[in-house]
Coordinates of N, CA and C in Angstrom, one line a residue:
X1 N -19.6 -13.6 -5.1 CA -18.4 -12.9 -5.2 C -18.6 -11.4 -5.1
X2 N -19.6 -10.9 -5.9 CA -19.9 -9.5 -5.9 C -20.3 -9.0 -4.5
X3 N -21.1 -9.9 -3.8 CA -21.6 -9.5 -2.5 C -20.4 -9.3 -1.5
X4 N -19.4 -10.2 -1.6 CA -18.3 -10.2 -0.7 C -17.4 -8.9 -1.0
X5 N -17.3 -8.6 -2.3 CA -16.5 -7.4 -2.7 C -17.2 -6.1 -2.2
X6 N -18.6 -6.1 -2.4 CA -19.3 -4.9 -1.9 C -19.2 -4.8 -0.4
X7 N -19.2 -5.9 0.3 CA -19.1 -5.9 1.8 C -17.7 -5.3 2.2
X8 N -16.7 -5.8 1.5 CA -15.3 -5.3 1.8 C -15.2 -3.8 1.5
X9 N -15.8 -3.4 0.4 CA -15.8 -1.9 0.0 C -16.5 -1.1 1.0
X10 N -17.7 -1.6 1.5 CA -18.4 -0.8 2.5 C -17.6 -0.7 3.8
X11 N -17.0 -1.8 4.3 CA -16.2 -1.8 5.5 C -15.0 -0.8 5.3
X12 N -14.3 -0.9 4.1 CA -13.2 0.0 3.9 C -13.6 1.5 3.9
X13 N -14.8 1.8 3.3 CA -15.3 3.1 3.3 C -15.5 3.6 4.8
X14 N -16.2 2.8 5.6 CA -16.4 3.2 7.0 C -15.1 3.4 7.7
X15 N -14.2 2.5 7.5 CA -12.9 2.6 8.2 C -12.2 3.9 7.7
X16 N -12.2 4.2 6.5 CA -11.6 5.4 5.9 C -12.2 6.6 6.6
X17 N -13.5 6.7 6.7 CA -14.2 7.8 7.3 C -13.8 8.0 8.8
X18 N -13.7 6.8 9.5 CA -13.3 6.9 10.9 C -11.8 7.4 11.0
X19 N -11.0 6.9 10.1 CA -9.6 7.3 10.2 C -9.4 8.8 9.9
X20 N -10.1 9.3 8.9 CA -10.1 10.7 8.6 C -10.6 11.5 9.8
X21 N -11.7 11.1 10.4 CA -12.2 11.8 11.6 C -11.2 11.8 12.7
X22 N -10.6 10.7 13.0 CA -9.6 10.6 14.1 C -8.4 11.4 13.8
X23 N -7.9 11.4 12.5 CA -6.7 12.1 12.2 C -6.9 13.6 12.2
X24 N -8.1 14.1 12.0 CA -8.4 15.5 12.1 C -8.4 16.0 13.5
X25 N -8.8 15.1 14.4 CA -8.8 15.5 15.8 C -7.5 15.3 16.6
X26 N -6.5 14.6 15.9 CA -5.3 14.3 16.6 C -4.4 15.5 16.6
X27 N -3.7 15.8 17.7 CA -2.8 16.9 17.8 C -1.5 16.6 16.9
X28 N -1.1 17.6 16.2 CA 0.1 17.4 15.4 C 1.1 18.5 15.8
X29 N 2.3 18.3 15.3 CA 3.4 19.2 15.7 C 3.2 20.5 15.1
X30 N 3.7 21.5 15.7 CA 3.7 22.9 15.2 C 4.6 22.9 14.0
X31 N 4.5 23.9 13.1 CA 5.3 24.1 11.9 C 6.7 24.4 12.4
X32 N 7.5 23.4 12.6 CA 8.9 23.5 13.0 C 9.7 22.6 12.2
X33 N 11.0 22.9 12.2 CA 11.9 22.0 11.5 C 12.1 20.8 12.3
X34 N 11.9 19.6 11.8 CA 12.0 18.4 12.6 C 13.4 17.8 12.3
X35 N 13.9 17.1 13.4 CA 15.2 16.4 13.2 C 15.0 15.0 12.7
X36 N 13.7 14.5 12.7 CA 13.5 13.2 12.2 C 13.6 13.2 10.6
X37 N 14.3 12.2 10.1 CA 14.5 12.0 8.7 C 13.9 10.7 8.2
X38 N 13.6 9.8 9.1 CA 13.2 8.4 8.8 C 11.8 8.1 9.4
X39 N 11.1 7.2 8.7 CA 9.8 6.8 9.3 C 9.7 5.3 9.0
X40 N 9.3 4.5 10.0 CA 9.0 3.1 9.8 C 7.6 2.9 10.2
X41 N 6.8 2.2 9.3 CA 5.4 2.1 9.6 C 4.8 0.8 9.0
X42 N 3.6 0.5 9.4 CA 2.8 -0.7 9.0 C 1.5 -0.3 8.4
X43 N 1.1 -0.8 7.3 CA -0.2 -0.5 6.7 C -1.3 -1.3 7.4
X44 N -2.2 -0.7 8.2 CA -3.2 -1.4 8.9 C -4.4 -1.8 8.1
X45 N -4.7 -1.1 7.0 CA -5.8 -1.6 6.2 C -5.5 -2.8 5.3
X46 N -4.2 -3.1 5.1 CA -3.9 -4.2 4.3 C -4.2 -5.5 5.0
X47 N -4.3 -5.5 6.3 CA -4.7 -6.7 7.0 C -6.0 -7.3 6.6
X48 N -7.0 -6.4 6.2 CA -8.3 -6.9 5.8 C -8.2 -7.6 4.5
X49 N -7.2 -7.5 3.7 CA -7.0 -8.1 2.4 C -6.1 -9.3 2.5
X50 N -5.7 -9.7 3.7 CA -4.8 -10.8 3.9 C -3.4 -10.5 3.5
X51 N -3.0 -9.2 3.8 CA -1.7 -8.7 3.4 C -1.0 -8.1 4.6
X52 N 0.3 -8.2 4.7 CA 1.0 -7.5 5.7 C 2.1 -6.7 4.9
X53 N 2.2 -5.4 5.2 CA 3.2 -4.6 4.6 C 3.9 -3.6 5.5
X54 N 5.2 -3.5 5.3 CA 6.0 -2.6 6.1 C 6.6 -1.6 5.2
X55 N 6.7 -0.3 5.6 CA 7.3 0.8 4.8 C 8.4 1.4 5.6
X56 N 9.4 1.8 4.8 CA 10.5 2.6 5.4 C 10.6 3.8 4.5
X57 N 10.5 5.0 5.1 CA 10.6 6.3 4.3 C 11.8 7.1 4.8
X58 N 12.5 7.7 3.9 CA 13.7 8.5 4.3 C 13.6 9.9 3.5
X59 N 13.7 10.9 4.3 CA 13.7 12.3 3.7 C 15.0 12.6 3.0
X60 N 15.0 13.0 1.8 CA 16.2 13.4 1.0 C 16.4 14.9 1.0
X61 N 15.4 15.6 1.1 CA 15.4 17.1 1.1 C 14.2 17.6 1.8
X62 N 14.0 18.9 1.9 CA 12.8 19.4 2.5 C 11.5 19.1 1.8
X63 N 11.6 18.8 0.5 CA 10.4 18.6 -0.3 C 10.3 17.2 -0.9
X64 N 11.3 16.3 -0.7 CA 11.3 15.0 -1.3 C 11.7 13.9 -0.3
X65 N 11.1 12.7 -0.5 CA 11.5 11.5 0.3 C 11.4 10.3 -0.6
X66 N 12.0 9.2 -0.2 CA 11.8 8.0 -0.9 C 11.3 7.0 0.1
X67 N 10.5 6.1 -0.4 CA 9.9 5.0 0.5 C 10.0 3.7 -0.2
X68 N 10.2 2.6 0.6 CA 10.2 1.3 0.1 C 9.2 0.5 0.9
X69 N 8.3 -0.1 0.2 CA 7.3 -1.0 0.9 C 7.6 -2.4 0.6
X70 N 7.6 -3.3 1.6 CA 7.8 -4.7 1.4 C 6.6 -5.4 2.0
X71 N 6.0 -6.4 1.3 CA 4.9 -7.0 1.9 C 4.7 -8.5 1.5
X72 N 3.8 -9.1 2.2 CA 3.5 -10.5 2.0 C 2.0 -10.6 1.8
X73 N 1.6 -11.3 0.7 CA 0.2 -11.4 0.3 C -0.2 -12.9 0.5
X74 N -1.4 -13.1 1.1 CA -2.0 -14.4 1.1 C -3.4 -14.2 0.9
X75 N -3.9 -14.4 -0.3 CA -5.2 -14.0 -0.7 C -5.9 -15.0 -1.6
X76 N -7.2 -15.3 -1.3 CA -8.0 -16.2 -2.1 C -9.0 -15.5 -2.9
X77 N -9.2 -15.8 -4.2 CA -10.3 -15.3 -5.0 C -10.9 -16.4 -5.7
X78 N -12.2 -16.6 -5.5 CA -12.9 -17.8 -6.0 C -12.2 -19.0 -5.5
X79 N -11.8 -19.9 -6.4 CA -11.1 -21.1 -6.1 C -9.6 -21.0 -6.1
X80 N -9.1 -19.8 -6.5 CA -7.6 -19.6 -6.6 C -7.1 -19.0 -5.3
X81 N -5.8 -19.4 -5.0 CA -5.1 -18.8 -3.8 C -3.8 -18.3 -4.3
X82 N -3.5 -17.1 -3.8 CA -2.2 -16.5 -4.2 C -1.4 -16.2 -2.9
X83 N -0.1 -16.4 -3.0 CA 0.7 -16.0 -1.8 C 2.1 -15.7 -2.3
X84 N 2.7 -14.7 -1.7 CA 4.1 -14.4 -2.1 C 4.4 -12.9 -1.7
X85 N 5.5 -12.4 -2.2 CA 6.0 -11.1 -1.8 C 5.8 -10.1 -2.8
X86 N 5.7 -8.8 -2.4 CA 5.6 -7.7 -3.3 C 6.5 -6.6 -2.8
X87 N 7.0 -5.8 -3.7 CA 7.8 -4.6 -3.4 C 7.2 -3.4 -4.0
X88 N 7.2 -2.3 -3.3 CA 6.6 -1.0 -3.8 C 7.6 0.2 -3.5
X89 N 8.5 0.5 -4.4 CA 9.3 1.7 -4.2 C 8.6 2.9 -4.7
X90 N 8.8 4.0 -4.0 CA 8.1 5.2 -4.5 C 8.9 6.5 -4.1
X91 N 8.7 7.5 -4.8 CA 9.3 8.8 -4.5 C 8.1 9.7 -4.1
X92 N 8.3 10.4 -3.0 CA 7.2 11.3 -2.5 C 7.6 12.8 -2.6
X93 N 6.8 13.6 -3.2 CA 7.0 15.0 -3.3 C 6.0 15.7 -2.4
X94 N 6.6 16.5 -1.5 CA 5.9 17.3 -0.5 C 5.9 18.8 -0.9
X95 N 4.8 19.3 -1.5 CA 4.8 20.6 -2.1 C 5.0 21.8 -1.1
X96 N 4.7 21.5 0.2 CA 4.9 22.6 1.2 C 6.3 22.5 1.9
X97 N 7.2 21.8 1.3 CA 8.6 21.6 1.8 C 8.6 21.2 3.3
X98 N 7.8 20.1 3.5 CA 7.8 19.6 4.9 C 7.9 18.1 4.8
X99 N 8.9 17.6 4.2 CA 9.1 16.1 4.0 C 8.9 15.3 5.2
X100 N 8.2 14.3 5.1 CA 7.7 13.3 6.1 C 6.5 13.8 6.9
X101 N 6.1 15.1 6.8 CA 5.0 15.6 7.6 C 4.2 16.5 6.8
X102 N 3.2 16.0 6.0 CA 2.3 16.8 5.2 C 1.7 16.1 4.1
X103 N 1.1 16.8 3.2 CA 0.5 16.3 2.0 C 1.5 16.0 1.0
X104 N 1.3 14.9 0.2 CA 2.3 14.5 -0.8 C 1.7 13.9 -2.0
X105 N 2.5 13.8 -3.1 CA 2.1 13.2 -4.3 C 3.3 12.2 -4.6
X106 N 2.9 10.9 -4.9 CA 3.9 9.8 -4.9 C 3.8 8.9 -6.1
X107 N 4.6 9.1 -7.1 CA 4.6 8.1 -8.2 C 5.3 6.8 -7.6
X108 N 4.8 5.6 -8.0 CA 5.4 4.4 -7.4 C 5.4 3.3 -8.5
X109 N 6.2 2.3 -8.2 CA 6.3 1.1 -9.0 C 5.8 -0.1 -8.1
X110 N 5.4 -1.1 -8.7 CA 4.9 -2.3 -7.9 C 5.4 -3.6 -8.6
X111 N 6.0 -4.5 -7.8 CA 6.4 -5.8 -8.4 C 5.8 -6.9 -7.4
X112 N 5.2 -7.8 -8.0 CA 4.6 -9.0 -7.3 C 5.3 -10.3 -7.8
X113 N 5.6 -11.2 -6.9 CA 6.1 -12.5 -7.3 C 5.3 -13.5 -6.4
X114 N 4.3 -14.1 -7.0 CA 3.4 -14.9 -6.2 C 3.3 -16.4 -6.7
X115 N 3.0 -17.3 -5.7 CA 2.7 -18.6 -6.0 C 1.2 -18.7 -6.1
X116 N 0.7 -19.4 -7.1 CA -0.8 -19.5 -7.4 C -1.2 -21.0 -7.4
X117 N -2.3 -21.2 -6.7 CA -2.9 -22.6 -6.8 C -4.4 -22.4 -7.1
X118 N -4.8 -23.2 -8.2 CA -6.2 -23.1 -8.6 C -7.0 -24.2 -7.9
X119 N -8.3 -24.0 -7.8 CA -9.2 -25.0 -7.2 C -9.1 -26.4 -7.8
X120 N -8.9 -26.4 -9.1 CA -8.9 -27.7 -9.8 C -7.4 -28.2 -9.9
X121 N -6.6 -28.0 -8.9 CA -5.3 -28.5 -8.8 C -4.3 -27.9 -9.7
X122 N -4.7 -26.8 -10.5 CA -3.7 -26.1 -11.3 C -2.7 -25.3 -10.4
X123 N -1.5 -25.3 -10.8 CA -0.5 -24.6 -10.0 C 0.4 -23.8 -10.9
X124 N 0.9 -22.7 -10.3 CA 1.8 -21.9 -11.1 C 2.4 -20.8 -10.3
X125 N 2.9 -19.8 -11.1 CA 3.4 -18.6 -10.5 C 2.9 -17.4 -11.3
X126 N 2.7 -16.3 -10.6 CA 2.3 -15.1 -11.2 C 3.3 -14.0 -10.9
X127 N 3.8 -13.3 -11.9 CA 4.7 -12.2 -11.8 C 3.9 -11.0 -12.4
X128 N 4.0 -9.9 -11.7 CA 3.3 -8.7 -12.2 C 4.2 -7.5 -11.9
X129 N 4.2 -6.5 -12.8 CA 5.0 -5.3 -12.7 C 4.1 -4.1 -13.2
X130 N 4.2 -3.0 -12.5 CA 3.5 -1.9 -13.0 C 3.8 -0.6 -12.2
X131 N 3.0 0.4 -12.4 CA 3.3 1.6 -11.7 C 2.0 2.4 -11.5
X132 N 2.1 3.4 -10.7 CA 0.9 4.3 -10.4 C 1.2 5.6 -9.7
X133 N 0.2 6.2 -9.3 CA 0.3 7.5 -8.6 C -0.6 7.5 -7.4
X134 N 0.0 7.9 -6.2 CA -0.7 7.9 -5.0 C -0.7 9.4 -4.4
X135 N -1.8 9.7 -3.8 CA -1.9 11.0 -3.0 C -2.1 10.7 -1.6
X136 N -1.5 11.5 -0.7 CA -1.7 11.2 0.7 C -1.4 12.3 1.6
X137 N -1.6 12.0 2.9 CA -1.3 13.0 4.0 C -0.6 12.2 5.1
X138 N 0.5 12.6 5.5 CA 1.2 12.0 6.7 C 1.3 13.0 7.8
X139 N 1.0 12.5 9.0 CA 1.0 13.3 10.2 C 2.1 12.8 11.1
X140 N 2.9 13.7 11.7 CA 3.9 13.3 12.7 C 3.6 14.1 13.9
X141 N 3.4 13.4 15.0 CA 3.1 14.1 16.3 C 4.4 14.5 16.9
X142 N 4.3 15.3 18.0 CA 5.5 15.7 18.7 C 6.3 14.6 19.3
X143 N 5.6 13.5 19.6 CA 6.3 12.3 20.2 C 6.9 11.4 19.1
X144 N 6.6 11.7 17.8 CA 7.2 11.0 16.7 C 6.2 9.9 16.1
X145 N 5.1 9.8 16.7 CA 4.0 8.8 16.2 C 3.6 9.3 14.9
X146 N 3.5 8.4 13.9 CA 3.1 8.8 12.5 C 1.8 8.1 12.1
X147 N 1.0 8.8 11.3 CA -0.1 8.3 10.6 C 0.0 8.7 9.1
X148 N -0.2 7.8 8.2 CA -0.1 8.0 6.8 C -1.3 7.5 6.1
X149 N -2.2 8.4 5.6 CA -3.4 8.0 4.9 C -3.1 8.3 3.4
X150 N -3.3 7.2 2.5 CA -3.0 7.4 1.1 C -4.0 6.6 0.3
X151 N -4.1 7.1 -1.0 CA -4.9 6.4 -2.0 C -4.4 6.7 -3.4
X152 N -4.7 5.8 -4.3 CA -4.2 6.1 -5.7 C -4.6 4.9 -6.6
X153 N -4.1 5.0 -7.8 CA -4.4 4.0 -8.8 C -3.1 3.6 -9.6
X154 N -3.2 2.4 -10.2 CA -2.0 1.9 -10.9 C -2.5 1.0 -12.1
X155 N -1.5 0.7 -12.9 CA -1.7 -0.2 -14.0 C -0.6 -1.3 -13.8
X156 N -1.0 -2.6 -13.9 CA -0.1 -3.7 -13.8 C -0.2 -4.6 -15.0
X157 N 0.9 -5.3 -15.3 CA 0.9 -6.3 -16.4 C 1.4 -7.6 -15.7
X158 N 0.6 -8.6 -15.8 CA 0.9 -9.9 -15.2 C 1.2 -11.0 -16.2
X159 N 2.1 -11.9 -15.8 CA 2.3 -13.1 -16.6 C 2.2 -14.3 -15.6
X160 N 1.6 -15.4 -16.2 CA 1.3 -16.6 -15.4 C 2.2 -17.7 -16.0
X161 N 2.9 -18.5 -15.2 CA 3.7 -19.6 -15.6 C 3.2 -20.8 -14.9
X162 N 2.8 -21.8 -15.7 CA 2.3 -23.1 -15.2 C 3.4 -24.0 -14.8
X163 N 3.2 -24.8 -13.7 CA 4.2 -25.7 -13.2 C 3.9 -27.2 -13.6
X164 N 2.9 -27.4 -14.4 CA 2.6 -28.8 -14.8 C 3.2 -29.1 -16.1
X165 N 3.2 -30.4 -16.6 CA 3.8 -30.9 -17.8 C 3.1 -30.3 -19.1
X166 N 1.8 -30.0 -19.0 CA 1.1 -29.5 -20.2 C 1.5 -28.0 -20.5
X167 N 1.9 -27.3 -19.5 CA 2.3 -25.9 -19.7 C 1.1 -25.0 -19.7
X168 N -0.1 -25.5 -19.4 CA -1.3 -24.6 -19.3 C -1.7 -24.4 -17.9
X169 N -2.2 -23.3 -17.6 CA -2.6 -23.0 -16.2 C -4.1 -22.5 -16.2
X170 N -4.8 -22.9 -15.2 CA -6.1 -22.5 -15.0 C -6.2 -21.3 -14.0
X171 N -5.1 -20.9 -13.5 CA -5.0 -19.8 -12.6 C -5.4 -18.5 -13.2
X172 N -6.4 -17.8 -12.6 CA -6.8 -16.5 -13.1 C -6.0 -15.4 -12.4
X173 N -5.1 -14.7 -13.2 CA -4.3 -13.7 -12.6 C -4.9 -12.3 -12.9
X174 N -6.2 -12.2 -13.3 CA -6.8 -11.0 -13.6 C -6.8 -10.0 -12.5
X175 N -6.7 -10.4 -11.2 CA -6.6 -9.5 -10.1 C -5.3 -8.7 -10.1
X176 N -4.3 -9.2 -10.8 CA -3.0 -8.6 -10.8 C -2.6 -8.0 -12.2
X177 N -3.6 -7.9 -13.0 CA -3.4 -7.4 -14.4 C -4.4 -6.3 -14.7
X178 N -3.9 -5.2 -15.3 CA -4.8 -4.1 -15.6 C -4.8 -3.1 -14.6
X179 N -5.9 -2.2 -14.6 CA -6.0 -1.1 -13.7 C -6.5 -1.6 -12.3
X180 N -6.0 -1.0 -11.3 CA -6.3 -1.3 -9.9 C -6.2 -0.1 -9.0
X181 N -6.6 -0.2 -7.8 CA -6.4 0.9 -6.8 C -5.6 0.5 -5.6
X182 N -5.1 1.5 -4.9 CA -4.3 1.3 -3.8 C -4.8 2.3 -2.7
X183 N -5.1 1.7 -1.5 CA -5.5 2.5 -0.4 C -4.8 2.0 0.9
X184 N -4.5 2.9 1.8 CA -3.9 2.4 3.0 C -3.9 3.5 4.1
X185 N -3.7 3.0 5.3 CA -3.6 3.8 6.5 C -2.5 3.1 7.3
X186 N -1.3 3.8 7.3 CA -0.2 3.2 8.0 C 0.1 3.9 9.3
X187 N 0.5 3.2 10.3 CA 0.9 3.7 11.6 C 2.3 3.3 11.9
X188 N 3.1 4.3 12.5 CA 4.5 4.0 12.8 C 5.1 5.1 13.6
X189 N 6.4 5.2 13.5 CA 7.1 6.2 14.3 C 8.2 6.8 13.4
X190 N 8.5 8.1 13.7 CA 9.6 8.8 13.0 C 10.8 8.8 13.9
X191 N 12.0 8.7 13.4 CA 13.2 8.8 14.1 C 14.4 9.5 13.3

């Protein structure tokens, strides 16, 4: 289990370095007022974790935007398998007054509603709720292509509900309980 986690972390580190290098070389728009107020994007790093997530961001002012992320998780840990939906609403603060194109700080909430199946036929559901803080940089090119690199940490509280007659569950929801991290690289377009 630790070997697999170390391998995933090494792959994510290399991908992150590659993404940073590419993003530094990519041409970005000049400091101009943009007419785009919306961004639609997909988190490409989430695919490595068996997750698909889509984000919609809307600028509210020059220094603030709101984003809603919706995703589907299908992930196995040990003998347990988790699948279901998650929501991630967040508010983004752009200190240089360049909403949707620049560095940002984003407090966010996270809600997961998952179905869980244990290796020993235990079945149930996992609900978790929490919040955290992300830091990131979003680039918007002259053509409207966007790249969003972000990372952060959060705290989640999970509850497990068994679906059998005994009311006990062998599902380990530890992955969705306590402190965790969030990292991503989203690609999309501004309009």
